[in-house]
């Protein structure tokens, strides 16, 4: 075994040729068994031939460490020599390598330092390294890099940012964190203060290394206090926070030119400082209360820069956003509220509202990236956001949240008779709120402030400031749900009738305002007075199909209207007529994937909410929808566009809704005939669509569909459509007309290769399996048990029949996916008792018995050490097989384990008297097997 091969193999992993990468990776995997392998990788991270090779070595070492630490491999016992060499490498490597290599260090820290509480020399050695590093010691030729050493410290503290055992009510500070704080963080804070002095005395310019040092130290402190408060750190908080106040005070929000690296790092340090304040205020009141006046003074100054957010970069806006967040957290504390409340009026006027008004950045985003605009400003449950995105946490969102907190704050004592606001008047006969009742600030301050801004009308619609300001008013209303929910129904009705709905009646279209009004109505849907729902719904339906206005896209208007209508339906509003809504939704589905995605979700919501009221329209709507979807099915089955995937999901929901609307047998024959006619319409539409998706869209080899396989996209929804087709069939001619056998062949081949197991993704597949068996019992399906050989020139190779493809799926489910075991087990019973197993095709049944019993016995062997709920379905599967072919099953069990048959029989005896939760067939099957075994023994 030649370890000198490793550098070349690492170079080959960077090749653009996938086969070269695969071969090199396999070779590295074989070499990884050598005890010197990780040491060789470490040496390459510091002395490799080129940066790519050094990063590749770090990457492979990271993955190697993740695979082997906490495992049973020899490397799981990490030697002191390797840990020392790793630390040396971390302190010397270049930034690109450090970023990857530190991940390997984190894995080892989590296992060795955190879980095992070992590696005692780590903290004192790291403390020494930091104090003697390049920037801190000031030595000219220092061996250790300060930034690298602090990066290692950050990785060391990171596991302690969360409670290690959340089940403990008051978890003490971990001793490892106390040690790190005492030995490293406390001395480092003196250095931090010195670096702050150095950074702030250099006016007009910044030094990247100094700023990076400040940032990493702040990150470390944040992790240390995010959950815990180390005892040695608490006394130093006042002086440390003073340094943070100075850093935040040095930030400028007036720059228009691109920022240099040093100032970007300063902004990041400011952002981290505000996160530290959030942690102190929310988790460590005992220590933060004394700092509250200074924290409030600092963040109020930053929040005042909200007037400039349209002109600043994202990071600067994020700093303003966090300042609003700190204020929100402060208001949740007694001392904080008393300090902030006198500033409510000026805060609202000079900081919060300026963050809400429309600006040129909004218009630019609306025109250039509509989805980005919607996600930032008009989010709803119909919108998909992939992953955590910090850029979505805008100053506007934080300001809206803060406004909601202020509106729920209680104001000074007032006398009820003095409250003359039109919105706060009470009807005659209502109980007086009482003398000196404390009202919400929403009623005393927020609503009166917002009422000062005139609503756009025909007379003032051309005035830009009125439009921009009212945009801010609407954004503010969207954040007042909690406050409005506390008011009388008439309060909100008046607000919506006078301040929101008139926007929908202005003859000049105001897309920016209407989209925001849609969002407001969606936000308030859960607390909307019943008498307002019809007017709100009518307004939303009107703009759901708003066409684009020349160069101005109305896509955000349509999407926000869809989200708001979904909100109304989910809160039990039922439109007087469902067909107009259905027609608008289906009519809006076209070429835009993003808009289609939203409309399909709305369509599913409409069908689920409308139930039988919608069902009567489904045959017509489904026919229209199938026509739309069929236009988007690609010639190549993978990948399907979103339009097709969302469409299949919506069709599955509608098909299920139609089935549930089936009249009872005792109902009038006329209604039943109408339903059956609709069911036939659905079946034809579904069959046509599946034929196009699975057969027509794929160019077959000569000889028919022998080589076809259904697209794995939407296999669960496709199975639901296929099941609906089968349930509609009443005659053999219908079976032929709908090409059910051909569809089932393709479907069975597809599920045989199904590996994307999900908790809910396979339900329709299992239901479809039972429907297939039922249909075969009625009419006898072609190619169900044995599949004929393909016609020439295709080679005469036997291919899977329908039941064989299903058998592969079921046995795989038993082996690989515990949550599907009961469903798979019930299918075993059904498949083995198909009535048409003749002597000529007995081999098929035998092969199924072998596959099912092998899968079940293998899975049972893995879990048999302790009785559990999974025993029953596995033993049921083996029992079903045993009743068919005892000798075969016995051989399978004995092949797995010499005493396998005895073990199974013993386990069967253990549960034979247990209660069964899955029906009499499971109980009778196992009891019958037990009786059979008893008879055999006697």
Short mmCIF file of C-alpha atoms in Angstrom, two decimals, residues 48-528:
data_model
loop_
_atom_site.label_atom_id
_atom_site.label_comp_id
_atom_site.label_asym_id
_atom_site.label_seq_id
_atom_site.Cartn_x
_atom_site.Cartn_y
_atom_site.Cartn_z
CA UNK A 48 0.50 20.42 -0.49
CA UNK A 49 1.62 21.32 -4.00
CA UNK A 50 -1.19 23.77 -4.72
CA UNK A 51 -4.22 25.37 -3.00
CA UNK A 52 -6.68 22.99 -4.67
CA UNK A 53 -4.81 19.94 -3.39
CA UNK A 54 -4.60 21.40 0.12
CA UNK A 55 -8.35 22.11 0.21
CA UNK A 56 -9.06 18.63 -1.18
CA UNK A 57 -6.96 17.08 1.60
CA UNK A 58 -8.82 19.09 4.23
CA UNK A 59 -12.16 18.13 2.71
CA UNK A 60 -11.36 14.43 2.65
CA UNK A 61 -10.05 14.59 6.22
CA UNK A 62 -13.26 16.31 7.32
CA UNK A 63 -15.41 13.58 5.75
CA UNK A 64 -13.07 10.84 7.02
CA UNK A 65 -13.37 12.23 10.57
CA UNK A 66 -17.17 12.42 10.41
CA UNK A 67 -17.37 8.80 9.27
CA UNK A 68 -15.02 7.38 11.88
CA UNK A 69 -15.36 9.39 15.08
CA UNK A 70 -17.91 7.82 17.44
CA UNK A 71 -17.82 4.65 15.36
CA UNK A 72 -16.21 1.24 15.65
CA UNK A 73 -13.26 1.94 13.36
CA UNK A 74 -9.67 2.01 14.72
CA UNK A 75 -9.60 5.78 14.14
CA UNK A 76 -12.47 6.34 16.59
CA UNK A 77 -9.83 6.32 19.35
CA UNK A 78 -8.11 9.55 18.39
CA UNK A 79 -4.46 9.59 19.40
CA UNK A 80 -2.80 12.45 21.22
CA UNK A 81 -0.30 12.67 18.38
CA UNK A 82 -3.00 13.24 15.79
CA UNK A 83 -4.76 15.87 17.93
CA UNK A 84 -1.47 17.74 18.38
CA UNK A 85 -0.71 17.65 14.67
CA UNK A 86 -4.24 18.78 13.85
CA UNK A 87 -3.89 21.78 16.16
CA UNK A 88 -0.56 22.72 14.59
CA UNK A 89 -2.09 22.50 11.12
CA UNK A 90 -5.10 24.61 12.12
CA UNK A 91 -2.86 27.39 13.40
CA UNK A 92 -0.83 27.61 10.19
CA UNK A 93 -3.03 26.87 7.18
CA UNK A 94 -4.37 29.47 4.76
CA UNK A 95 -7.96 30.75 5.18
CA UNK A 96 -9.52 28.56 2.47
CA UNK A 97 -8.07 25.41 4.04
CA UNK A 98 -8.85 26.58 7.58
CA UNK A 99 -12.53 26.98 6.71
CA UNK A 100 -12.74 23.27 5.84
CA UNK A 101 -10.22 21.83 8.29
CA UNK A 102 -11.89 23.45 11.29
CA UNK A 103 -14.97 21.31 10.53
CA UNK A 104 -12.91 18.18 11.27
CA UNK A 105 -11.78 19.82 14.52
CA UNK A 106 -15.41 20.52 15.48
CA UNK A 107 -16.31 16.85 15.04
CA UNK A 108 -13.48 15.77 17.32
CA UNK A 109 -14.30 18.47 19.88
CA UNK A 110 -17.94 17.36 20.05
CA UNK A 111 -16.92 13.78 20.68
CA UNK A 112 -13.80 14.07 22.82
CA UNK A 113 -14.03 17.44 24.61
CA UNK A 114 -17.80 17.85 25.02
CA UNK A 115 -19.20 14.32 25.38
CA UNK A 116 -16.24 12.61 27.04
CA UNK A 117 -14.91 15.73 28.83
CA UNK A 118 -11.36 14.69 27.99
CA UNK A 119 -8.44 16.34 26.15
CA UNK A 120 -7.43 18.30 29.28
CA UNK A 121 -4.45 19.98 27.63
CA UNK A 122 -6.55 21.59 24.89
CA UNK A 123 -7.72 24.73 26.72
CA UNK A 124 -4.44 25.73 28.40
CA UNK A 125 -2.50 25.10 25.18
CA UNK A 126 -4.93 27.14 23.12
CA UNK A 127 -4.84 29.96 25.69
CA UNK A 128 -1.05 30.05 25.40
CA UNK A 129 -1.18 30.01 21.62
CA UNK A 130 -3.63 32.94 21.50
CA UNK A 131 -1.57 35.07 23.87
CA UNK A 132 1.57 34.36 21.83
CA UNK A 133 -0.04 34.70 18.40
CA UNK A 134 0.99 37.19 15.73
CA UNK A 135 -1.39 40.10 16.34
CA UNK A 136 -1.54 39.83 20.14
CA UNK A 137 2.11 39.24 21.02
CA UNK A 138 3.38 41.73 18.43
CA UNK A 139 6.35 39.49 17.65
CA UNK A 140 7.74 39.94 14.14
CA UNK A 141 8.17 36.27 13.22
CA UNK A 142 5.45 34.63 15.26
CA UNK A 143 4.69 30.99 14.54
CA UNK A 144 0.97 31.20 15.31
CA UNK A 145 -1.66 33.11 13.34
CA UNK A 146 -4.09 35.04 15.59
CA UNK A 147 -7.05 34.75 13.22
CA UNK A 148 -6.52 30.99 12.97
CA UNK A 149 -6.23 30.63 16.74
CA UNK A 150 -9.43 32.60 17.33
CA UNK A 151 -11.20 30.55 14.66
CA UNK A 152 -10.22 27.42 16.60
CA UNK A 153 -11.56 29.04 19.78
CA UNK A 154 -14.84 29.79 18.03
CA UNK A 155 -15.15 26.14 16.97
CA UNK A 156 -14.35 25.04 20.52
CA UNK A 157 -17.09 27.19 22.08
CA UNK A 158 -19.71 26.48 19.43
CA UNK A 159 -21.17 23.29 21.00
CA UNK A 160 -22.02 25.25 24.16
CA UNK A 161 -24.26 27.82 22.47
CA UNK A 162 -27.21 25.51 23.26
CA UNK A 163 -28.14 23.64 26.39
CA UNK A 164 -26.50 20.23 26.31
CA UNK A 165 -29.42 18.64 28.17
CA UNK A 166 -32.60 20.66 27.58
CA UNK A 167 -34.63 18.30 29.76
CA UNK A 168 -32.96 19.70 32.89
CA UNK A 169 -35.02 22.74 34.07
CA UNK A 170 -31.99 24.79 35.13
CA UNK A 171 -28.95 23.27 33.49
CA UNK A 172 -25.73 24.48 35.14
CA UNK A 173 -23.00 26.02 33.04
CA UNK A 174 -20.91 23.15 31.61
CA UNK A 175 -17.52 22.94 33.35
CA UNK A 176 -15.77 22.97 29.97
CA UNK A 177 -17.35 26.36 29.16
CA UNK A 178 -16.41 27.71 32.60
CA UNK A 179 -12.83 26.60 31.94
CA UNK A 180 -12.70 28.19 28.49
CA UNK A 181 -14.09 31.44 29.90
CA UNK A 182 -11.64 31.58 32.79
CA UNK A 183 -8.54 30.58 30.85
CA UNK A 184 -9.17 32.22 27.47
CA UNK A 185 -12.18 34.58 27.23
CA UNK A 186 -11.47 36.67 30.34
CA UNK A 187 -7.87 37.47 29.33
CA UNK A 188 -9.04 37.99 25.76
CA UNK A 189 -11.48 40.74 26.76
CA UNK A 190 -8.56 42.94 27.81
CA UNK A 191 -7.05 42.40 24.37
CA UNK A 192 -10.48 43.13 22.84
CA UNK A 193 -10.63 46.49 24.61
CA UNK A 194 -7.17 47.35 23.33
CA UNK A 195 -8.16 46.45 19.78
CA UNK A 196 -11.33 48.57 20.04
CA UNK A 197 -9.21 51.55 21.12
CA UNK A 198 -6.89 50.91 18.20
CA UNK A 199 -9.70 50.54 15.67
CA UNK A 200 -11.63 53.63 16.74
CA UNK A 201 -8.64 55.98 16.89
CA UNK A 202 -7.95 55.45 13.18
CA UNK A 203 -10.55 57.77 11.67
CA UNK A 204 -11.72 57.30 8.10
CA UNK A 205 -10.12 53.92 7.52
CA UNK A 206 -10.16 50.41 8.91
CA UNK A 207 -7.62 47.59 9.19
CA UNK A 208 -9.00 44.25 8.09
CA UNK A 209 -6.99 42.11 10.56
CA UNK A 210 -7.98 44.25 13.52
CA UNK A 211 -11.62 44.25 12.49
CA UNK A 212 -11.62 40.50 11.88
CA UNK A 213 -10.17 39.94 15.36
CA UNK A 214 -12.95 42.03 16.92
CA UNK A 215 -15.57 40.13 14.95
CA UNK A 216 -14.38 36.66 15.96
CA UNK A 217 -14.11 37.62 19.62
CA UNK A 218 -17.69 38.95 19.52
CA UNK A 219 -18.82 35.71 17.91
CA UNK A 220 -17.17 33.74 20.70
CA UNK A 221 -18.79 35.84 23.42
CA UNK A 222 -22.17 35.51 21.73
CA UNK A 223 -21.89 31.71 21.71
CA UNK A 224 -20.81 31.74 25.35
CA UNK A 225 -23.86 33.75 26.53
CA UNK A 226 -26.50 32.56 24.07
CA UNK A 227 -27.77 30.00 26.59
CA UNK A 228 -25.43 30.08 29.59
CA UNK A 229 -23.72 32.77 31.66
CA UNK A 230 -20.22 31.67 32.72
CA UNK A 231 -19.48 32.95 36.19
CA UNK A 232 -16.14 34.51 35.28
CA UNK A 233 -17.70 36.49 32.44
CA UNK A 234 -20.60 38.12 34.34
CA UNK A 235 -18.51 40.77 36.20
CA UNK A 236 -16.92 41.88 32.93
CA UNK A 237 -20.17 42.47 31.04
CA UNK A 238 -20.43 46.25 31.80
CA UNK A 239 -16.97 47.03 30.43
CA UNK A 240 -17.40 44.68 27.49
CA UNK A 241 -20.77 46.22 26.59
CA UNK A 242 -19.20 49.70 26.75
CA UNK A 243 -16.82 48.56 24.01
CA UNK A 244 -19.78 47.26 22.01
CA UNK A 245 -21.57 50.61 22.42
CA UNK A 246 -18.52 52.34 20.99
CA UNK A 247 -18.34 49.98 18.02
CA UNK A 248 -22.03 50.49 17.27
CA UNK A 249 -21.63 54.24 17.65
CA UNK A 250 -18.88 54.23 15.03
CA UNK A 251 -21.12 52.79 12.32
CA UNK A 252 -22.10 55.06 9.46
CA UNK A 253 -25.30 54.70 7.44
CA UNK A 254 -24.60 57.53 5.03
CA UNK A 255 -22.22 55.79 2.65
CA UNK A 256 -23.22 55.26 -0.95
CA UNK A 257 -19.97 53.85 -2.36
CA UNK A 258 -18.99 50.14 -2.15
CA UNK A 259 -17.66 49.31 1.28
CA UNK A 260 -14.10 48.13 1.90
CA UNK A 261 -13.38 44.80 3.59
CA UNK A 262 -12.49 46.42 6.90
CA UNK A 263 -15.75 48.34 7.20
CA UNK A 264 -17.80 45.31 6.17
CA UNK A 265 -16.18 43.47 9.06
CA UNK A 266 -17.05 46.42 11.34
CA UNK A 267 -20.70 46.12 10.29
CA UNK A 268 -20.63 42.39 11.01
CA UNK A 269 -19.20 43.11 14.45
CA UNK A 270 -22.01 45.60 15.02
CA UNK A 271 -24.54 42.99 13.97
CA UNK A 272 -23.02 40.46 16.38
CA UNK A 273 -23.05 43.09 19.17
CA UNK A 274 -26.80 43.50 18.75
CA UNK A 275 -27.27 39.73 18.86
CA UNK A 276 -25.34 39.73 22.15
CA UNK A 277 -27.74 42.38 23.49
CA UNK A 278 -30.70 40.24 22.42
CA UNK A 279 -29.23 37.26 24.30
CA UNK A 280 -28.54 39.30 27.42
CA UNK A 281 -32.00 40.87 27.49
CA UNK A 282 -33.91 37.62 26.84
CA UNK A 283 -31.84 35.11 28.82
CA UNK A 284 -29.86 37.02 31.45
CA UNK A 285 -32.11 39.68 32.99
CA UNK A 286 -30.19 39.51 36.25
CA UNK A 287 -27.16 40.96 34.51
CA UNK A 288 -28.77 43.03 31.75
CA UNK A 289 -31.17 45.15 33.80
CA UNK A 290 -28.37 47.43 35.01
CA UNK A 291 -27.20 47.85 31.42
CA UNK A 292 -30.70 48.53 30.08
CA UNK A 293 -30.54 52.37 29.88
CA UNK A 294 -27.34 52.29 27.85
CA UNK A 295 -28.58 49.45 25.63
CA UNK A 296 -31.80 51.35 24.91
CA UNK A 297 -29.99 54.60 24.20
CA UNK A 298 -27.65 52.80 21.79
CA UNK A 299 -30.31 50.91 19.82
CA UNK A 300 -32.67 53.89 19.58
CA UNK A 301 -29.94 55.84 17.80
CA UNK A 302 -29.39 52.99 15.34
CA UNK A 303 -33.12 52.52 14.74
CA UNK A 304 -33.38 56.19 13.76
CA UNK A 305 -31.32 55.36 10.64
CA UNK A 306 -34.32 53.48 9.23
CA UNK A 307 -34.96 56.58 7.12
CA UNK A 308 -31.95 55.56 5.01
CA UNK A 309 -32.61 51.86 4.45
CA UNK A 310 -33.51 52.40 0.79
CA UNK A 311 -29.98 53.66 0.18
CA UNK A 312 -27.85 51.29 2.28
CA UNK A 313 -26.54 47.78 1.64
CA UNK A 314 -28.15 44.65 3.05
CA UNK A 315 -25.73 44.33 5.98
CA UNK A 316 -26.39 47.89 7.14
CA UNK A 317 -30.13 47.27 6.90
CA UNK A 318 -29.69 44.08 8.94
CA UNK A 319 -28.05 46.13 11.70
CA UNK A 320 -31.08 48.46 11.77
CA UNK A 321 -33.35 45.41 11.75
CA UNK A 322 -31.59 43.96 14.78
CA UNK A 323 -31.85 47.29 16.61
CA UNK A 324 -35.65 47.02 16.24
CA UNK A 325 -35.44 43.43 17.51
CA UNK A 326 -33.51 44.49 20.62
CA UNK A 327 -36.18 47.12 21.37
CA UNK A 328 -38.90 44.46 20.99
CA UNK A 329 -37.12 42.21 23.49
CA UNK A 330 -36.52 45.13 25.86
CA UNK A 331 -40.25 45.94 25.91
CA UNK A 332 -40.94 42.46 27.29
CA UNK A 333 -39.09 43.41 30.48
CA UNK A 334 -40.44 45.68 33.21
CA UNK A 335 -37.47 48.07 33.46
CA UNK A 336 -37.11 48.17 29.69
CA UNK A 337 -40.75 49.10 29.13
CA UNK A 338 -40.54 51.95 31.61
CA UNK A 339 -37.46 53.31 29.83
CA UNK A 340 -38.77 52.98 26.28
CA UNK A 341 -42.45 53.92 26.70
CA UNK A 342 -41.81 57.68 27.00
CA UNK A 343 -40.20 57.47 23.55
CA UNK A 344 -43.06 55.57 21.87
CA UNK A 345 -44.36 58.53 19.91
CA UNK A 346 -41.01 59.68 18.55
CA UNK A 347 -39.96 56.06 17.93
CA UNK A 348 -43.08 55.46 15.87
CA UNK A 349 -42.76 58.66 13.87
CA UNK A 350 -39.02 58.86 13.30
CA UNK A 351 -37.92 55.21 13.16
CA UNK A 352 -40.70 52.62 12.76
CA UNK A 353 -42.89 54.30 10.18
CA UNK A 354 -39.98 55.38 7.91
CA UNK A 355 -39.00 51.70 7.72
CA UNK A 356 -42.50 50.83 6.48
CA UNK A 357 -43.08 53.37 3.72
CA UNK A 358 -42.50 52.39 0.10
CA UNK A 359 -39.17 53.41 -1.39
CA UNK A 360 -37.24 53.08 -4.63
CA UNK A 361 -35.68 49.78 -3.52
CA UNK A 362 -39.18 48.25 -3.25
CA UNK A 363 -40.10 49.36 -6.77
CA UNK A 364 -36.81 48.05 -8.13
CA UNK A 365 -37.30 44.63 -6.48
CA UNK A 366 -40.92 44.49 -7.68
CA UNK A 367 -39.75 45.01 -11.27
CA UNK A 368 -36.55 42.92 -11.22
CA UNK A 369 -37.27 40.01 -8.86
CA UNK A 370 -40.95 39.64 -8.04
CA UNK A 371 -40.51 36.48 -5.97
CA UNK A 372 -37.84 38.14 -3.85
CA UNK A 373 -40.19 41.07 -3.28
CA UNK A 374 -43.04 38.77 -2.26
CA UNK A 375 -40.94 36.72 0.13
CA UNK A 376 -39.62 39.86 1.82
CA UNK A 377 -42.85 41.85 1.99
CA UNK A 378 -45.92 39.67 1.31
CA UNK A 379 -45.17 36.21 2.75
CA UNK A 380 -47.99 33.67 3.01
CA UNK A 381 -48.45 29.94 3.56
CA UNK A 382 -48.68 29.46 -0.23
CA UNK A 383 -45.11 30.72 -0.74
CA UNK A 384 -42.12 28.38 -0.62
CA UNK A 385 -38.85 29.56 0.95
CA UNK A 386 -35.98 27.10 0.66
CA UNK A 387 -33.72 27.08 3.67
CA UNK A 388 -32.95 29.81 6.21
CA UNK A 389 -32.29 33.14 4.50
CA UNK A 390 -31.03 36.01 6.60
CA UNK A 391 -31.71 38.51 3.83
CA UNK A 392 -35.44 37.96 4.38
CA UNK A 393 -35.16 39.45 7.90
CA UNK A 394 -35.49 43.03 6.76
CA UNK A 395 -35.74 46.23 8.77
CA UNK A 396 -39.35 46.49 7.65
CA UNK A 397 -40.26 43.09 9.10
CA UNK A 398 -38.56 43.92 12.39
CA UNK A 399 -40.31 47.29 12.50
CA UNK A 400 -43.68 45.61 11.90
CA UNK A 401 -42.96 43.17 14.71
CA UNK A 402 -41.96 46.00 17.04
CA UNK A 403 -45.11 47.91 16.16
CA UNK A 404 -47.15 44.85 17.12
CA UNK A 405 -45.36 44.69 20.48
CA UNK A 406 -45.96 48.40 21.12
CA UNK A 407 -49.63 48.15 20.17
CA UNK A 408 -50.14 45.45 22.80
CA UNK A 409 -48.39 47.47 25.50
CA UNK A 410 -50.63 49.05 28.11
CA UNK A 411 -50.70 52.82 28.21
CA UNK A 412 -51.20 55.14 31.18
CA UNK A 413 -54.52 55.01 33.07
CA UNK A 414 -57.32 56.77 31.17
CA UNK A 415 -60.96 57.51 31.83
CA UNK A 416 -63.21 55.70 29.39
CA UNK A 417 -65.32 58.81 28.63
CA UNK A 418 -62.26 60.63 27.33
CA UNK A 419 -61.66 58.07 24.59
CA UNK A 420 -63.40 59.80 21.72
CA UNK A 421 -61.75 57.99 18.84
CA UNK A 422 -64.32 56.86 16.31
CA UNK A 423 -62.79 53.42 16.21
CA UNK A 424 -62.91 52.98 19.98
CA UNK A 425 -66.54 53.99 20.62
CA UNK A 426 -68.76 51.39 22.25
CA UNK A 427 -72.38 50.66 21.44
CA UNK A 428 -75.04 51.73 23.88
CA UNK A 429 -75.68 49.20 26.57
CA UNK A 430 -72.14 47.79 26.50
CA UNK A 431 -70.43 47.49 29.84
CA UNK A 432 -68.30 50.51 30.64
CA UNK A 433 -64.64 49.64 30.77
CA UNK A 434 -64.39 51.40 34.08
CA UNK A 435 -62.59 54.36 35.46
CA UNK A 436 -58.80 54.44 35.19
CA UNK A 437 -58.84 51.48 32.79
CA UNK A 438 -55.44 51.08 31.06
CA UNK A 439 -55.90 50.92 27.30
CA UNK A 440 -53.59 49.39 24.74
CA UNK A 441 -51.08 51.65 23.06
CA UNK A 442 -52.52 50.44 19.78
CA UNK A 443 -55.70 52.32 20.59
CA UNK A 444 -54.05 55.30 22.25
CA UNK A 445 -51.13 55.86 19.87
CA UNK A 446 -50.71 53.54 16.89
CA UNK A 447 -54.15 53.69 15.25
CA UNK A 448 -54.51 57.50 15.76
CA UNK A 449 -51.05 57.99 14.24
CA UNK A 450 -51.86 55.84 11.19
CA UNK A 451 -55.21 57.58 10.79
CA UNK A 452 -53.41 60.84 9.99
CA UNK A 453 -52.43 59.54 6.56
CA UNK A 454 -55.13 59.98 3.90
CA UNK A 455 -56.25 56.95 1.93
CA UNK A 456 -55.48 57.22 -1.81
CA UNK A 457 -58.51 58.20 -3.86
CA UNK A 458 -59.35 59.52 -7.32
CA UNK A 459 -58.44 63.02 -6.12
CA UNK A 460 -54.93 62.34 -4.77
CA UNK A 461 -53.81 59.14 -6.52
CA UNK A 462 -51.17 61.01 -8.52
CA UNK A 463 -49.32 62.20 -5.39
CA UNK A 464 -46.33 59.89 -4.85
CA UNK A 465 -45.90 60.73 -1.17
CA UNK A 466 -49.50 59.75 -0.40
CA UNK A 467 -49.04 56.41 -2.16
CA UNK A 468 -45.70 55.71 -0.45
CA UNK A 469 -46.97 56.67 2.99
CA UNK A 470 -50.12 54.62 2.66
CA UNK A 471 -48.03 51.63 1.71
CA UNK A 472 -46.44 52.05 5.15
CA UNK A 473 -49.89 52.35 6.77
CA UNK A 474 -50.95 49.02 5.24
CA UNK A 475 -47.73 47.36 6.37
CA UNK A 476 -48.45 48.63 9.87
CA UNK A 477 -51.99 47.24 9.86
CA UNK A 478 -50.55 43.84 8.92
CA UNK A 479 -48.60 43.78 12.16
CA UNK A 480 -51.53 44.55 14.45
CA UNK A 481 -53.27 41.14 14.46
CA UNK A 482 -52.82 40.57 18.20
CA UNK A 483 -54.07 44.03 19.08
CA UNK A 484 -57.07 43.87 16.72
CA UNK A 485 -57.99 40.41 18.01
CA UNK A 486 -58.44 41.99 21.45
CA UNK A 487 -60.93 44.57 20.16
CA UNK A 488 -64.66 44.33 19.59
CA UNK A 489 -65.65 42.97 16.14
CA UNK A 490 -66.96 46.37 15.11
CA UNK A 491 -63.54 47.92 15.65
CA UNK A 492 -61.89 45.82 12.96
CA UNK A 493 -64.89 46.06 10.64
CA UNK A 494 -64.67 49.83 10.70
CA UNK A 495 -60.95 49.75 10.14
CA UNK A 496 -61.16 47.41 7.12
CA UNK A 497 -64.21 49.09 5.62
CA UNK A 498 -62.78 52.60 5.87
CA UNK A 499 -59.04 52.08 5.47
CA UNK A 500 -58.49 48.98 3.30
CA UNK A 501 -61.41 48.03 1.04
CA UNK A 502 -61.72 51.47 -0.65
CA UNK A 503 -58.39 50.74 -2.37
CA UNK A 504 -60.12 48.05 -4.45
CA UNK A 505 -62.63 50.61 -5.77
CA UNK A 506 -60.17 53.21 -7.08
CA UNK A 507 -60.50 53.34 -10.87
CA UNK A 508 -56.76 53.85 -11.34
CA UNK A 509 -55.03 50.56 -10.51
CA UNK A 510 -52.61 50.76 -7.60
CA UNK A 511 -50.80 47.40 -7.80
CA UNK A 512 -48.26 48.16 -5.06
CA UNK A 513 -50.99 49.13 -2.61
CA UNK A 514 -53.46 46.44 -3.65
CA UNK A 515 -50.85 43.69 -3.23
CA UNK A 516 -50.10 45.00 0.26
CA UNK A 517 -53.80 45.28 1.06
CA UNK A 518 -54.20 41.63 -0.01
CA UNK A 519 -51.44 40.68 2.39
CA UNK A 520 -53.05 42.65 5.21
CA UNK A 521 -56.38 40.89 4.69
CA UNK A 522 -54.59 37.54 4.65
CA UNK A 523 -52.82 38.38 7.91
CA UNK A 524 -56.12 39.37 9.52
CA UNK A 525 -58.11 36.40 8.13
CA UNK A 526 -58.00 34.51 11.42
CA UNK A 527 -59.70 37.35 13.34
CA UNK A 528 -61.89 38.82 10.61
#
